[in-house]
Amino acid sequence: MKNYTLGNRIRNLREEKSISQLELAKILNIGNTTLSQYESDKRVPSDTVKKKIAEYFGISLDYLMGLTDTKEPKINIPQEYSDKYKVTKKDIEQHNEVIKHAQAFMMDDEVGEEDKEKLVTVINKLYWDAKAKNKEKFGRKKKK
């Protein structure tokens, strides 16, 4: 596992997305100076800000905190789907995009954390149900 600090990870994610500190600070609803202090490890973001960062970049909190080098959040694929169908890389990429877009709508603090988790759970289930129906309808090969 690479030895990156929290600040390094935030800066690298921002640079990969080609956005300025000012743009990211506005998105996170924090000051530019505050973000600069996060990136230089002079200050540690609150748990709420860490979660906003992870949601915005579509990464796991474990990655942000340096506990893993895997950026993608753990995906909850229903057992009945994975037993019946092969889960492709494309399926996972599409799933991550759907979840990322859904989370972007919930970035403000008007929606409680518990409600956000429930919504993501429902969206996850709907996504995999729709995938299964499409594979049935369009005759995709079943898992062998």
Coordinates of C-alpha atoms in Angstrom, one line a residue:
M1 CA 0.0 0.0 0.0
K2 CA 1.3 3.4 -1.0
N3 CA 2.1 5.7 1.9
Y4 CA 0.1 8.8 1.0
T5 CA -1.2 11.2 3.6
L6 CA -4.9 12.3 3.6
G7 CA -3.8 15.6 2.2
N8 CA -1.8 14.0 -0.7
R9 CA -4.9 11.9 -1.6
I10 CA -7.2 14.9 -1.6
R11 CA -4.8 16.9 -3.8
N12 CA -4.2 13.9 -6.2
L13 CA -7.9 13.4 -6.6
R14 CA -8.5 17.0 -7.3
E15 CA -5.7 17.2 -9.8
E16 CA -6.9 14.0 -11.5
K17 CA -10.2 15.7 -12.0
S18 CA -8.4 18.8 -13.2
I19 CA -10.2 21.2 -10.9
S20 CA -8.8 24.0 -8.9
Q21 CA -8.7 24.3 -5.1
L22 CA -11.2 27.1 -5.3
E23 CA -13.6 25.0 -7.4
L24 CA -13.4 22.0 -5.0
A25 CA -13.7 24.3 -2.0
K26 CA -17.0 25.7 -3.4
I27 CA -18.3 22.2 -4.1
L28 CA -17.5 21.1 -0.6
N29 CA -18.9 24.4 0.9
I30 CA -15.6 25.2 2.7
G31 CA -13.1 28.0 2.4
N32 CA -10.2 27.8 -0.1
T33 CA -7.7 28.3 2.7
T34 CA -9.3 25.4 4.6
L35 CA -8.9 23.1 1.6
S36 CA -5.3 24.3 1.2
Q37 CA -4.6 23.4 4.8
Y38 CA -6.2 19.9 4.3
E39 CA -4.0 19.3 1.3
S40 CA -0.8 20.3 3.1
D41 CA -1.8 18.2 6.2
K42 CA -1.9 21.3 8.4
R43 CA -5.6 20.5 9.2
V44 CA -7.8 17.4 9.2
P45 CA -11.2 17.6 7.7
S46 CA -14.3 16.7 9.8
D47 CA -15.9 13.4 9.2
T48 CA -18.7 15.2 7.3
V49 CA -16.2 16.8 4.9
K50 CA -14.4 13.5 4.4
K51 CA -17.7 11.9 3.4
K52 CA -18.4 14.8 1.0
I53 CA -15.0 14.4 -0.6
A54 CA -15.4 10.6 -0.9
E55 CA -18.9 11.0 -2.4
Y56 CA -17.8 13.8 -4.8
F57 CA -14.9 11.7 -6.2
G58 CA -16.8 8.4 -6.1
I59 CA -14.2 6.8 -3.8
S60 CA -14.4 4.8 -0.6
L61 CA -13.6 6.5 2.7
D62 CA -11.0 3.7 3.3
Y63 CA -9.2 4.9 0.2
L64 CA -9.3 8.5 1.2
M65 CA -8.0 7.6 4.7
G66 CA -5.1 5.5 3.2
L67 CA -6.5 2.2 4.5
T68 CA -6.6 0.7 1.0
D69 CA -5.3 1.6 -2.5
T70 CA -8.6 0.6 -4.0
K71 CA -10.5 3.7 -4.9
E72 CA -13.9 2.2 -5.6
P73 CA -16.4 1.8 -2.8
K74 CA -17.4 -1.7 -2.0
I75 CA -20.3 -2.7 -4.2
N76 CA -23.2 -4.6 -2.8
I77 CA -24.2 -7.0 -5.5
P78 CA -27.3 -9.0 -4.6
Q79 CA -26.6 -12.7 -4.2
E80 CA -29.5 -13.7 -6.5
Y81 CA -28.0 -11.5 -9.3
S82 CA -24.4 -12.7 -9.0
D83 CA -25.5 -16.4 -8.8
K84 CA -27.5 -16.1 -12.0
Y85 CA -25.4 -13.7 -14.1
K86 CA -21.7 -12.9 -14.7
V87 CA -20.9 -9.5 -13.2
T88 CA -18.8 -7.6 -15.8
K89 CA -16.5 -4.7 -15.3
K90 CA -18.9 -2.6 -17.4
D91 CA -21.7 -3.5 -15.0
I92 CA -19.6 -2.3 -12.1
E93 CA -18.6 0.9 -13.8
Q94 CA -22.2 1.7 -14.7
H95 CA -23.3 1.0 -11.2
N96 CA -20.6 3.3 -9.8
E97 CA -21.7 6.1 -12.1
V98 CA -25.3 5.7 -11.1
I99 CA -24.4 5.8 -7.4
K100 CA -22.0 8.7 -7.9
H101 CA -24.8 10.8 -9.6
A102 CA -27.3 9.9 -6.9
Q103 CA -24.9 10.9 -4.2
A104 CA -24.2 14.2 -5.9
F105 CA -27.8 15.1 -5.4
M106 CA -27.5 14.4 -1.7
M107 CA -24.4 16.4 -1.0
D108 CA -26.1 19.1 0.9
D109 CA -26.9 18.6 4.6
E110 CA -30.7 18.7 4.1
V111 CA -30.8 15.0 3.7
G112 CA -29.8 13.0 6.9
E113 CA -27.1 10.4 6.7
E114 CA -29.4 7.6 7.6
D115 CA -31.8 8.7 4.8
K116 CA -28.9 8.9 2.3
E117 CA -27.8 5.3 3.2
K118 CA -31.4 4.1 2.7
L119 CA -31.6 5.9 -0.7
V120 CA -28.4 4.4 -1.9
T121 CA -29.5 1.0 -0.8
V122 CA -32.8 1.3 -2.7
I123 CA -31.0 2.7 -5.8
N124 CA -28.5 -0.2 -5.6
K125 CA -31.4 -2.7 -5.5
L126 CA -33.2 -1.0 -8.4
Y127 CA -30.1 -0.9 -10.5
W128 CA -29.4 -4.7 -10.1
D129 CA -33.1 -5.5 -10.6
A130 CA -33.1 -3.5 -13.8
K131 CA -29.9 -5.2 -15.0
A132 CA -31.4 -8.6 -14.4
K133 CA -34.6 -7.7 -16.3
N134 CA -32.6 -6.4 -19.2
K135 CA -30.5 -9.5 -19.3
E136 CA -33.6 -11.7 -19.3
K137 CA -35.4 -9.6 -21.9
F138 CA -32.5 -9.3 -24.3
G139 CA -31.2 -12.9 -23.8
R140 CA -27.9 -12.3 -22.2
K141 CA -26.0 -15.4 -21.4
K142 CA -26.4 -16.8 -18.0
K143 CA -23.5 -17.5 -15.7
K144 CA -22.0 -21.0 -16.1

